[in-house]
CSV table of C-alpha atoms in Angstrom, one decimal:
chain,number,residue,atom,x,y,z
A,1,MET,CA,-21.7,56.4,205.6
A,2,ALA,CA,-19.5,57.1,202.6
A,3,GLN,CA,-20.9,58.2,199.3
A,4,ILE,CA,-19.1,58.1,195.9
A,5,THR,CA,-20.1,58.8,192.3
A,6,LEU,CA,-19.0,56.5,189.5
A,7,PRO,CA,-18.7,58.2,186.1
A,8,ALA,CA,-20.7,57.3,183.0
A,9,PRO,CA,-19.0,54.5,181.1
A,10,ILE,CA,-18.1,56.7,178.2
A,11,GLY,CA,-14.9,54.7,177.8
A,12,GLY,CA,-17.1,51.9,176.6
A,13,TRP,CA,-17.1,48.1,176.9
A,14,ASN,CA,-13.8,46.5,178.1
A,15,ALA,CA,-13.6,42.8,177.0
A,16,ARG,CA,-9.8,42.6,177.2
A,17,ASP,CA,-8.5,43.4,180.7
A,18,ASP,CA,-8.6,41.4,183.9
A,19,ILE,CA,-11.9,41.9,185.8
A,20,ALA,CA,-10.0,43.7,188.6
A,21,GLN,CA,-8.2,46.1,186.2
A,22,ILE,CA,-11.1,47.8,184.4
A,23,PRO,CA,-11.2,51.6,185.1
A,24,PRO,CA,-14.3,53.4,186.4
A,25,ASN,CA,-15.3,54.9,183.1
A,26,GLN,CA,-15.5,51.6,181.3
A,27,ALA,CA,-17.9,48.6,181.7
A,28,LEU,CA,-17.7,44.9,182.0
A,29,THR,CA,-21.1,44.7,180.1
A,30,LEU,CA,-22.5,47.4,177.9
A,31,GLU,CA,-25.4,45.8,175.9
A,32,ASN,CA,-27.7,48.1,173.9
A,33,TRP,CA,-26.0,51.2,175.2
A,34,PHE,CA,-24.0,53.5,173.0
A,35,PRO,CA,-21.1,55.4,174.6
A,36,GLY,CA,-21.1,59.1,173.7
A,37,GLU,CA,-18.7,61.8,174.6
A,38,GLN,CA,-20.5,62.9,177.8
A,39,ALA,CA,-23.0,60.2,178.6
A,40,VAL,CA,-24.1,56.8,177.5
A,41,THR,CA,-27.5,56.4,175.8
A,42,THR,CA,-29.7,53.4,174.9
A,43,ARG,CA,-29.1,52.4,171.3
A,44,PRO,CA,-31.3,53.6,168.5
A,45,GLY,CA,-34.3,51.5,167.6
A,46,TYR,CA,-35.4,50.3,164.2
A,47,ALA,CA,-38.7,50.4,162.3
A,48,SER,CA,-40.2,48.4,159.5
A,49,TYR,CA,-39.4,49.9,156.1
A,50,VAL,CA,-40.8,47.2,153.7
A,51,THR,CA,-41.8,43.6,153.9
A,52,VAL,CA,-40.4,41.1,151.4
A,53,THR,CA,-40.3,37.4,150.7
A,54,GLY,CA,-37.3,35.5,151.7
A,55,THR,CA,-34.1,36.8,153.4
A,56,VAL,CA,-32.4,40.0,152.3
A,57,GLU,CA,-28.7,39.4,152.1
A,58,THR,CA,-27.7,42.5,150.1
A,59,LEU,CA,-28.8,46.1,150.0
A,60,VAL,CA,-27.6,48.2,147.0
A,61,SER,CA,-27.5,52.0,147.1
A,62,PHE,CA,-27.6,53.3,143.6
A,63,ASN,CA,-26.5,56.9,143.1
A,64,PHE,CA,-26.2,58.7,139.8
A,65,GLU,CA,-27.1,62.3,139.0
A,66,ASN,CA,-30.7,62.8,140.4
A,67,THR,CA,-31.5,59.1,140.9
A,68,GLN,CA,-31.0,57.6,144.3
A,69,ASP,CA,-32.5,54.1,144.6
A,70,LEU,CA,-32.3,51.4,147.2
A,71,LEU,CA,-32.4,47.8,146.0
A,72,ALA,CA,-32.8,44.6,148.0
A,73,CYS,CA,-31.6,41.2,147.0
A,74,HIS,CA,-33.9,38.4,148.3
A,75,ASN,CA,-35.6,35.2,147.4
A,76,GLY,CA,-33.5,34.9,144.2
A,77,GLU,CA,-34.6,38.3,143.0
A,78,ILE,CA,-33.6,42.0,143.0
A,79,SER,CA,-36.2,44.5,144.0
A,80,ASP,CA,-36.4,48.3,144.1
A,81,ILE,CA,-37.5,49.2,147.6
A,82,THR,CA,-37.0,53.0,147.3
A,83,GLY,CA,-39.6,54.9,149.3
A,84,GLY,CA,-40.9,51.9,151.2
A,85,SER,CA,-42.6,50.1,148.4
A,86,VAL,CA,-41.4,46.9,146.6
A,87,THR,CA,-41.0,46.6,142.8
A,88,SER,CA,-39.4,43.4,141.5
A,89,LEU,CA,-36.8,44.2,138.9
A,90,SER,CA,-35.6,40.7,138.0
A,91,SER,CA,-35.5,37.2,139.5
A,92,GLY,CA,-34.3,33.6,139.1
A,93,TYR,CA,-30.8,34.2,140.6
A,94,SER,CA,-28.8,31.4,142.4
A,95,ASN,CA,-28.1,33.4,145.6
A,96,ASN,CA,-28.9,36.8,147.2
A,97,ARG,CA,-25.3,37.7,148.2
A,98,TRP,CA,-24.4,40.2,145.6
A,99,PHE,CA,-21.3,42.5,145.6
A,100,TRP,CA,-21.7,45.8,143.9
A,101,VAL,CA,-20.1,49.1,143.0
A,102,ASN,CA,-21.4,52.4,141.4
A,103,PHE,CA,-19.5,53.2,138.3
A,104,ARG,CA,-20.2,55.2,135.1
A,105,GLY,CA,-23.9,55.6,135.8
A,106,TYR,CA,-24.6,52.0,136.8
A,107,ALA,CA,-24.6,49.8,139.8
A,108,LEU,CA,-22.5,46.8,138.7
A,109,MET,CA,-23.4,43.6,140.5
A,110,PHE,CA,-21.7,40.2,140.9
A,111,ASN,CA,-22.6,37.2,143.0
A,112,GLY,CA,-20.1,34.5,142.0
A,113,ALA,CA,-22.8,32.2,140.5
A,114,ASP,CA,-24.9,34.2,138.0
A,115,THR,CA,-24.1,36.3,134.9
A,116,PRO,CA,-23.1,39.8,136.1
A,117,VAL,CA,-25.8,42.4,135.9
A,118,LYS,CA,-26.1,46.2,135.9
A,119,TYR,CA,-28.7,48.6,137.1
A,120,ASP,CA,-29.2,51.9,135.4
A,121,GLY,CA,-31.8,53.6,137.6
A,122,SER,CA,-34.8,51.8,136.1
A,123,THR,CA,-33.9,48.3,134.8
A,124,ILE,CA,-31.6,45.3,135.5
A,125,SER,CA,-29.7,44.0,132.5
A,126,THR,CA,-26.9,41.6,131.7
A,127,ASN,CA,-23.4,43.0,131.9
A,128,THR,CA,-21.2,41.1,129.5
A,129,ILE,CA,-17.5,40.6,130.5
A,130,THR,CA,-15.4,38.3,128.4
A,131,GLY,CA,-12.0,36.5,128.7
A,132,LEU,CA,-13.1,34.3,131.6
A,133,THR,CA,-16.1,32.5,133.1
A,134,ALA,CA,-18.0,35.6,134.1
A,135,THR,CA,-20.3,33.8,136.5
A,136,ASN,CA,-17.3,33.3,138.8
A,137,LEU,CA,-16.7,37.0,139.3
A,138,LYS,CA,-17.6,38.1,142.8
A,139,PHE,CA,-16.1,41.2,144.5
A,140,PRO,CA,-15.7,44.5,142.5
A,141,TRP,CA,-14.0,47.8,143.3
A,142,ILE,CA,-12.8,50.9,141.4
A,143,PHE,CA,-9.1,52.0,141.2
A,144,LYS,CA,-7.9,54.8,139.0
A,145,SER,CA,-11.1,54.6,136.9
A,146,ARG,CA,-10.7,50.9,136.3
A,147,LEU,CA,-13.0,48.1,137.4
A,148,PHE,CA,-11.3,45.3,139.3
A,149,ILE,CA,-13.1,42.1,140.3
A,150,ALA,CA,-12.1,39.1,142.4
A,151,GLU,CA,-12.7,35.6,141.0
A,152,LYS,CA,-14.4,33.1,143.2
A,153,ASP,CA,-12.3,30.0,144.2
A,154,SER,CA,-9.3,31.3,142.3
A,155,ALA,CA,-6.0,33.1,143.0
A,156,SER,CA,-6.9,35.6,140.3
A,157,PHE,CA,-8.2,39.1,140.1
A,158,TRP,CA,-9.4,40.7,136.8
A,159,TYR,CA,-9.5,44.2,135.5
A,160,LEU,CA,-11.0,46.1,132.6
A,161,ALA,CA,-9.8,48.9,130.4
A,162,THR,CA,-10.0,52.4,131.8
A,163,ASN,CA,-13.7,53.6,132.2
A,164,ASN,CA,-15.1,50.3,130.9
A,165,ILE,CA,-17.9,48.4,132.7
A,166,ALA,CA,-17.9,45.5,130.2
A,167,GLY,CA,-15.8,43.8,127.5
A,168,ALA,CA,-12.5,42.0,127.7
A,169,ALA,CA,-11.0,41.4,131.1
A,170,SER,CA,-7.3,40.9,131.9
A,171,GLU,CA,-6.0,38.6,134.6
A,172,LEU,CA,-3.8,39.2,137.6
A,173,ASP,CA,-2.8,35.8,138.8
A,174,PHE,CA,-1.3,35.8,142.3
A,175,SER,CA,-0.9,32.0,142.7
A,176,SER,CA,2.9,32.3,142.6
A,177,LEU,CA,3.0,35.3,144.9
A,178,ALA,CA,0.5,34.7,147.7
A,179,GLU,CA,-1.3,31.9,149.5
A,180,GLY,CA,-5.0,31.0,149.2
A,181,LYS,CA,-7.9,32.4,147.1
A,182,ALA,CA,-8.9,35.9,146.0
A,183,ILE,CA,-11.3,37.4,148.5
A,184,ALA,CA,-11.7,41.1,147.9
A,185,GLY,CA,-9.9,44.3,147.0
A,186,ALA,CA,-10.1,48.0,147.7
A,187,THR,CA,-8.6,51.4,147.0
A,188,TRP,CA,-6.7,52.8,149.9
A,189,THR,CA,-6.2,56.6,149.7
A,190,ARG,CA,-3.7,57.5,152.4
A,191,ASP,CA,-4.1,61.3,151.9
A,192,GLY,CA,-7.9,61.2,151.9
A,193,GLY,CA,-8.1,62.3,148.2
A,194,ALA,CA,-7.0,61.0,144.8
A,195,GLY,CA,-3.4,61.2,143.9
A,196,MET,CA,0.0,59.8,144.3
A,197,ASP,CA,-0.9,58.1,147.7
A,198,ASP,CA,-3.6,55.9,146.1
A,199,TYR,CA,-2.9,52.2,146.5
A,200,CYS,CA,-4.7,49.1,145.1
A,201,VAL,CA,-5.1,46.5,147.7
A,202,PHE,CA,-5.7,42.8,147.0
A,203,LEU,CA,-6.7,40.4,149.8
A,204,MET,CA,-6.2,36.7,149.8
A,205,SER,CA,-7.9,34.0,152.0
A,206,GLU,CA,-4.8,33.1,154.0
A,207,GLY,CA,-4.2,36.7,155.1
A,208,ASP,CA,-1.8,37.9,152.3
A,209,LEU,CA,-2.3,41.5,151.4
A,210,LEU,CA,-0.7,42.7,148.2
A,211,VAL,CA,-0.4,46.5,147.8
A,212,TYR,CA,0.2,48.0,144.3
A,213,GLN,CA,0.6,51.5,143.0
A,214,GLY,CA,0.3,52.8,139.4
A,215,ASP,CA,-2.3,53.4,136.7
A,216,ASN,CA,-2.0,50.4,134.3
A,217,PRO,CA,-1.6,46.8,135.5
A,218,GLY,CA,-0.6,45.9,132.0
A,219,SER,CA,2.5,48.0,132.0
A,220,ALA,CA,5.5,47.1,134.1
A,221,ALA,CA,6.6,50.8,133.9
A,222,ASP,CA,3.3,52.0,135.3
A,223,TRP,CA,2.4,49.3,137.9
A,224,ALA,CA,4.6,48.3,140.9
A,225,LEU,CA,4.3,46.2,144.0
A,226,VAL,CA,4.6,48.4,147.0
A,227,GLY,CA,4.6,45.5,149.5
A,228,LYS,CA,3.3,42.1,150.5
A,229,TYR,CA,2.0,41.9,154.0
A,230,LYS,CA,0.7,39.1,156.2
A,231,ILE,CA,-2.3,39.7,158.5
A,232,GLY,CA,-4.8,37.3,160.2
A,233,LYS,CA,-7.1,35.4,157.9
A,234,PRO,CA,-10.0,37.6,156.8
A,235,MET,CA,-13.5,36.9,158.0
A,236,GLY,CA,-16.5,37.2,155.8
A,237,ASP,CA,-16.7,38.1,152.1
A,238,ARG,CA,-17.2,41.8,152.8
A,239,PRO,CA,-14.1,42.5,154.9
A,240,PHE,CA,-13.3,46.1,154.1
A,241,ALA,CA,-14.5,49.5,155.3
A,242,LYS,CA,-13.0,53.0,154.8
A,243,LEU,CA,-12.7,55.2,157.9
A,244,GLY,CA,-11.2,58.6,157.2
A,245,GLY,CA,-7.9,58.1,155.5
A,246,ASP,CA,-7.5,54.5,156.6
A,247,LEU,CA,-8.8,51.2,155.3
A,248,LEU,CA,-10.1,48.7,157.9
A,249,VAL,CA,-9.9,44.9,157.4
A,250,THR,CA,-11.9,42.3,159.3
A,251,THR,CA,-9.7,39.4,160.4
A,252,VAL,CA,-9.5,36.7,163.0
A,253,ASP,CA,-7.1,39.1,164.9
A,254,GLY,CA,-9.7,41.9,165.0
A,255,VAL,CA,-10.4,44.9,162.8
A,256,VAL,CA,-7.0,45.9,161.4
A,257,PRO,CA,-6.2,49.3,160.1
A,258,MET,CA,-4.0,49.3,156.9
A,259,SER,CA,-1.8,52.0,158.4
A,260,ALA,CA,-0.8,49.5,161.2
A,261,VAL,CA,-0.2,46.7,158.7
A,262,LEU,CA,2.3,48.8,156.6
A,263,ALA,CA,4.1,49.7,159.8
A,264,SER,CA,4.8,46.2,161.1
A,265,ASP,CA,3.5,43.4,158.8
A,266,ARG,CA,1.3,41.2,161.0
A,267,PHE,CA,1.1,44.3,163.2
A,268,ASN,CA,1.0,44.7,166.9
A,269,PRO,CA,-2.4,43.4,168.1
A,270,GLN,CA,-2.7,46.4,170.3
A,271,ALA,CA,-3.0,48.5,167.1
A,272,ALA,CA,-6.2,46.8,166.2
A,273,VAL,CA,-9.3,49.0,166.4
A,274,THR,CA,-10.9,46.2,168.4
A,275,ASP,CA,-8.1,45.8,170.9
A,276,ILE,CA,-10.2,46.8,173.9
A,277,ILE,CA,-12.7,44.0,173.1
A,278,SER,CA,-10.1,41.4,172.0
A,279,LYS,CA,-11.3,38.6,174.3
A,280,ALA,CA,-14.9,38.8,173.0
A,281,TRP,CA,-13.6,39.1,169.4
A,282,LYS,CA,-11.4,36.0,169.7
A,283,THR,CA,-14.2,34.0,171.2
A,284,ALA,CA,-16.6,35.0,168.4
A,285,ALA,CA,-13.9,34.5,165.7
A,286,GLY,CA,-13.1,31.1,167.1
A,287,ARG,CA,-16.7,29.9,167.0
A,288,TYR,CA,-18.0,31.6,163.9
A,289,LYS,CA,-15.1,32.7,161.7
A,290,ASP,CA,-16.4,30.6,158.8
A,291,THR,CA,-20.0,31.7,159.2
A,292,THR,CA,-21.5,34.0,156.6
A,293,GLY,CA,-22.5,37.5,157.9
A,294,TRP,CA,-19.3,39.2,159.1
A,295,GLU,CA,-19.2,42.7,157.7
A,296,ILE,CA,-18.4,46.3,158.7
A,297,SER,CA,-20.8,49.2,158.1
A,298,LEU,CA,-20.2,52.8,158.9
A,299,TYR,CA,-23.0,55.1,160.0
A,300,PRO,CA,-21.6,58.7,160.0
A,301,LEU,CA,-24.7,60.4,161.2
A,302,GLY,CA,-24.6,58.2,164.3
A,303,GLN,CA,-20.8,58.3,164.7
A,304,MET,CA,-21.0,54.5,164.6
A,305,GLY,CA,-18.9,51.7,163.1
A,306,ILE,CA,-20.9,48.5,163.2
A,307,VAL,CA,-19.4,45.0,162.9
A,308,ASN,CA,-22.1,42.4,162.2
A,309,VAL,CA,-21.1,39.3,164.1
A,310,PRO,CA,-22.7,35.9,163.5
A,311,ASN,CA,-23.9,34.4,166.7
A,312,GLY,CA,-25.1,30.9,165.7
A,313,SER,CA,-28.4,29.6,164.3
A,314,GLY,CA,-28.7,32.5,161.9
A,315,SER,CA,-28.7,35.2,164.5
A,316,PHE,CA,-26.4,38.1,164.8
A,317,ILE,CA,-25.0,40.6,167.4
A,318,GLN,CA,-23.1,43.8,166.6
A,319,TYR,CA,-19.9,45.1,168.0
A,320,VAL,CA,-20.3,48.9,167.7
A,321,VAL,CA,-17.6,51.6,168.1
A,322,ASN,CA,-18.0,55.3,168.5
A,323,THR,CA,-15.9,56.5,165.5
A,324,THR,CA,-14.9,59.7,167.4
A,325,THR,CA,-14.0,58.3,170.8
A,326,ARG,CA,-13.2,54.7,169.8
A,327,ALA,CA,-15.3,53.4,172.7
A,328,TRP,CA,-17.1,50.1,172.1
A,329,ALA,CA,-20.5,48.6,173.0
A,330,CYS,CA,-22.5,45.5,172.0
A,331,PHE,CA,-25.9,45.6,170.4
A,332,LYS,CA,-28.3,42.7,170.5
A,333,ASN,CA,-31.7,41.7,169.2
A,334,ILE,CA,-31.3,43.3,165.8
A,335,PRO,CA,-32.2,40.8,163.0
A,336,SER,CA,-29.4,41.9,160.7
A,337,ASN,CA,-28.3,39.6,157.9
A,338,THR,CA,-26.8,42.7,156.3
A,339,TRP,CA,-26.6,46.4,156.6
A,340,GLY,CA,-26.8,49.1,153.9
A,341,LEU,CA,-26.2,52.9,153.9
A,342,HIS,CA,-28.4,54.9,151.6
A,343,LYS,CA,-28.7,58.7,151.5
A,344,ASP,CA,-26.9,58.8,154.9
A,345,GLU,CA,-29.6,56.6,156.4
A,346,LEU,CA,-28.8,53.0,157.6
A,347,TYR,CA,-31.0,50.0,156.7
A,348,ILE,CA,-31.1,46.4,157.9
A,349,GLY,CA,-31.7,43.5,155.6
A,350,SER,CA,-33.5,40.8,157.5
A,351,THR,CA,-35.8,37.8,156.9
A,352,GLY,CA,-39.1,38.9,155.5
A,353,ALA,CA,-38.3,42.6,155.9
A,354,VAL,CA,-36.0,45.6,155.6
A,355,TYR,CA,-35.8,47.8,158.6
A,356,GLN,CA,-34.7,51.4,159.0
A,357,PHE,CA,-32.1,51.8,161.8
A,358,ASP,CA,-32.1,54.8,164.1
A,359,SER,CA,-35.9,55.1,163.7
A,360,GLY,CA,-37.8,55.3,167.0
A,361,THR,CA,-36.9,53.9,170.4
A,362,SER,CA,-38.1,50.3,170.0
A,363,ASN,CA,-37.3,47.1,168.0
A,364,ALA,CA,-40.1,47.6,165.5
A,365,GLY,CA,-42.5,48.0,168.4
A,366,SER,CA,-40.8,45.6,170.9
A,367,PRO,CA,-38.8,46.8,173.9
A,368,ILE,CA,-35.1,47.4,173.9
A,369,THR,CA,-33.3,45.8,176.9
A,370,ALA,CA,-30.2,47.7,177.9
A,371,ILE,CA,-27.8,46.2,180.4
A,372,TYR,CA,-24.9,47.9,182.2
A,373,GLY,CA,-22.4,45.9,184.2
A,374,GLY,CA,-20.0,48.2,186.0
A,375,PRO,CA,-16.3,47.5,186.8
A,376,PHE,CA,-15.3,46.0,190.2
A,377,LEU,CA,-13.7,48.8,192.2
A,378,ASN,CA,-11.9,48.6,195.4
A,379,HIS,CA,-13.4,51.7,197.0
A,380,GLN,CA,-11.8,53.6,199.8
A,381,PRO,CA,-10.6,52.4,202.2
A,382,THR,CA,-8.9,49.9,199.9
A,383,GLY,CA,-8.4,46.4,201.2
A,384,MET,CA,-11.1,46.8,203.8
A,385,ASN,CA,-14.6,45.2,203.8
A,386,LYS,CA,-17.5,47.5,202.9
A,387,SER,CA,-21.2,47.0,203.5
A,388,TYR,CA,-22.9,48.5,200.5
A,389,LYS,CA,-26.3,50.0,201.4
A,390,LEU,CA,-27.7,52.1,198.6
A,391,MET,CA,-27.3,52.6,194.8
A,392,ARG,CA,-28.7,55.3,192.6
A,393,PRO,CA,-28.3,55.1,188.8
A,394,LEU,CA,-28.1,58.6,187.4
A,395,LEU,CA,-30.4,58.4,184.5
A,396,SER,CA,-32.5,60.8,182.4
A,397,SER,CA,-35.3,60.2,179.9
A,398,ALA,CA,-38.4,61.8,178.6
A,399,GLY,CA,-40.7,59.6,180.8
A,400,ALA,CA,-40.6,57.2,183.7
A,401,ILE,CA,-38.6,54.1,183.0
A,402,PRO,CA,-38.2,50.8,184.9
A,403,VAL,CA,-34.8,50.2,186.4
A,404,TYR,CA,-33.8,46.7,187.5
A,405,ILE,CA,-30.7,46.9,189.8
A,406,GLY,CA,-28.2,44.5,191.1
A,407,PHE,CA,-24.9,44.7,193.0
A,408,ASP,CA,-21.9,42.3,193.1
A,409,THR,CA,-19.0,42.0,195.4
A,410,ASN,CA,-15.5,40.5,195.4
A,411,TYR,CA,-15.3,39.9,191.7
A,412,ALA,CA,-18.2,37.5,191.5
A,413,THR,CA,-20.7,38.4,188.9
A,414,LYS,CA,-24.3,37.4,189.3
A,415,THR,CA,-27.5,37.7,187.2
A,416,SER,CA,-30.3,38.4,189.7
A,417,TYR,CA,-32.0,41.9,189.8
A,418,TYR,CA,-34.2,43.7,192.2
A,419,GLU,CA,-37.5,44.5,190.5
A,420,PRO,CA,-38.2,48.1,189.4
A,421,THR,CA,-40.4,50.5,191.4
A,422,GLN,CA,-42.1,52.0,188.4
A,423,ILE,CA,-43.4,51.1,184.9
A,424,GLU,CA,-42.5,52.9,181.7
A,425,SER,CA,-44.4,56.0,180.7
A,426,GLY,CA,-43.9,59.0,178.5
A,427,GLY,CA,-42.3,58.9,175.1
A,428,GLY,CA,-43.9,60.7,172.2
A,429,ALA,CA,-43.4,61.7,168.6
A,430,VAL,CA,-40.0,62.4,167.0
A,431,TRP,CA,-39.3,65.9,165.7
A,432,ASP,CA,-39.5,66.2,161.9
A,433,GLU,CA,-41.1,62.8,161.5
A,434,ALA,CA,-44.6,63.1,163.1
A,435,GLU,CA,-47.5,65.1,161.9
A,436,TRP,CA,-47.5,68.7,163.3
A,437,ASP,CA,-50.3,69.6,165.6
A,438,VAL,CA,-51.6,66.0,165.6
A,439,ALA,CA,-48.9,63.9,167.3
A,440,GLU,CA,-48.0,64.1,171.0
A,441,TRP,CA,-44.4,65.4,171.3
A,442,ALA,CA,-41.9,63.7,173.5
A,443,GLY,CA,-41.0,65.7,176.6
A,444,ALA,CA,-37.5,67.0,177.4
A,445,GLN,CA,-35.1,64.6,179.1
A,446,SER,CA,-35.5,64.8,182.9
A,447,PRO,CA,-33.7,63.1,185.7
A,448,GLN,CA,-34.7,59.6,186.8
A,449,GLN,CA,-32.7,59.3,190.0
A,450,GLU,CA,-34.0,57.1,192.8
A,451,TRP,CA,-32.0,55.6,195.7
A,452,ARG,CA,-32.5,51.8,195.9
A,453,THR,CA,-31.5,49.5,198.7
A,454,ILE,CA,-28.8,47.0,198.0
A,455,LEU,CA,-27.2,44.3,200.1
A,456,GLY,CA,-23.5,43.4,199.6
A,457,VAL,CA,-20.4,43.0,201.7
A,458,GLY,CA,-17.0,42.8,200.2
A,459,VAL,CA,-13.6,44.5,199.6
A,460,SER,CA,-14.7,45.4,196.0
A,461,GLY,CA,-18.1,46.2,194.5
A,462,ALA,CA,-19.7,46.5,191.1
A,463,ALA,CA,-23.0,48.1,190.2
A,464,ARG,CA,-25.2,46.7,187.5
A,465,PHE,CA,-28.7,47.4,186.2
A,466,LYS,CA,-30.9,47.2,183.2
A,467,THR,CA,-33.8,49.0,181.8
A,468,ILE,CA,-36.5,47.8,179.4
A,469,THR,CA,-37.9,50.5,177.2
A,470,SER,CA,-39.9,51.0,174.0
A,471,LEU,CA,-41.0,54.6,174.5
A,472,ASN,CA,-37.9,56.5,175.7
A,473,GLN,CA,-34.3,57.0,174.9
A,474,VAL,CA,-32.4,56.7,178.2
A,475,SER,CA,-29.1,58.5,179.1
A,476,LEU,CA,-26.8,57.2,181.8
A,477,HIS,CA,-24.7,59.8,183.5
A,478,GLY,CA,-23.1,57.8,186.4
A,479,VAL,CA,-23.9,55.8,189.5
A,480,ASP,CA,-24.0,56.9,193.1
A,481,LEU,CA,-23.2,54.4,195.9
A,482,LYS,CA,-23.4,54.6,199.7
A,483,TYR,CA,-21.6,52.2,201.9
A,484,VAL,CA,-20.2,51.7,205.4
A,485,ALA,CA,-16.5,50.6,205.8
A,486,GLY,CA,-15.2,48.4,208.5
A,487,ASN,CA,-13.2,45.2,209.0
A,488,GLY,CA,-15.8,44.0,211.5
A,489,LEU,CA,-18.6,43.8,209.0
């Protein structure tokens, strides 16, 4: 009887290649696992932070001097939820989808329907911008100490005088230069700092990207068009994220790095950060490209880039990348209308609540179901039938965990599982969060490795299993298989 060991799928989820071409260190399915550098672990849980009325569609992180506040926009109001309590600051707004930027000691907020407002660390007040219909202003960003803002349902962007947060705005009308409507803008700093390599990026609804350089848009001598580029149509109204020295854009083609755009206009699709999950991306984009909720969030402490993906009927899934290894996974069962980073912690805006991500090992008390579907491999001797007999997932956790196993052959994926032989136990308190000398501490991770009988005959085979856990974080280190080879099987 032959025995082989498959590696942990640290190469992540492969939703691009043919089912027969996926390498051993990748996975056909990787739901609620996160691929690390040496092992794959069940994704972090989330815990209730505050309860609110209505649906939270925006989380605002205000940072100025010694004040660091977290605001939630919900039910037509803006509330301070710092520290886990809710204080309403203002109400009566037309929608909860605000766009904001910290500048000059204020959080400046725009929603494309109401008068712009600003938050100073204690109160919300009107922010008066003149020269246009200010209620149409939607997406702000800062470039060279100037406030720039996209205008809703228009081809125009607006900007203010240096260091101003209010007053007269000047127009940049791109109707004769680009197609579609103004969506958003960003500062792209190619050298990672502030200097000659700073570019001001304007994004239009049809995929036109206009890149400018200079200090003063009102001076032809100090403002120049670096280039006009065509990418796929942007998805969502929060399409940008900064990762290192690059600027990422969410489009129907995938998450596109600006460095690739400048190199080849509507760039080589293989340069997209999402290339390895391109089939899944195109399916989601085809169905839900016009649905609200697409956005990218970065969680540096977790080495995660999280793309919130609408999944129909107001639900969401997340395509998640390890920002170090560039391996992908899919998270499910997170009720995320929006995400927000505050003081390096990640929060989830949901209906009736704000949750703190990476808090505990459950979905606010409910179990996390993690599913691994391995690649179909033509094990030695290749081209010959094998009778697969035994499978052993190489797992570790702080307590006993249930493991549901399945095995597929000859490129036919199934959904049935053998029932687990044990129920979950263990778990315990998290270091630096529970009360010392009162809480029961979680044990060290220990192996959970049990041989299980499988039945499968074929030229190729693929292991799959799932675990359902609310008490333990589980690590996957690989899979052992035993089989007998022979054409007469």
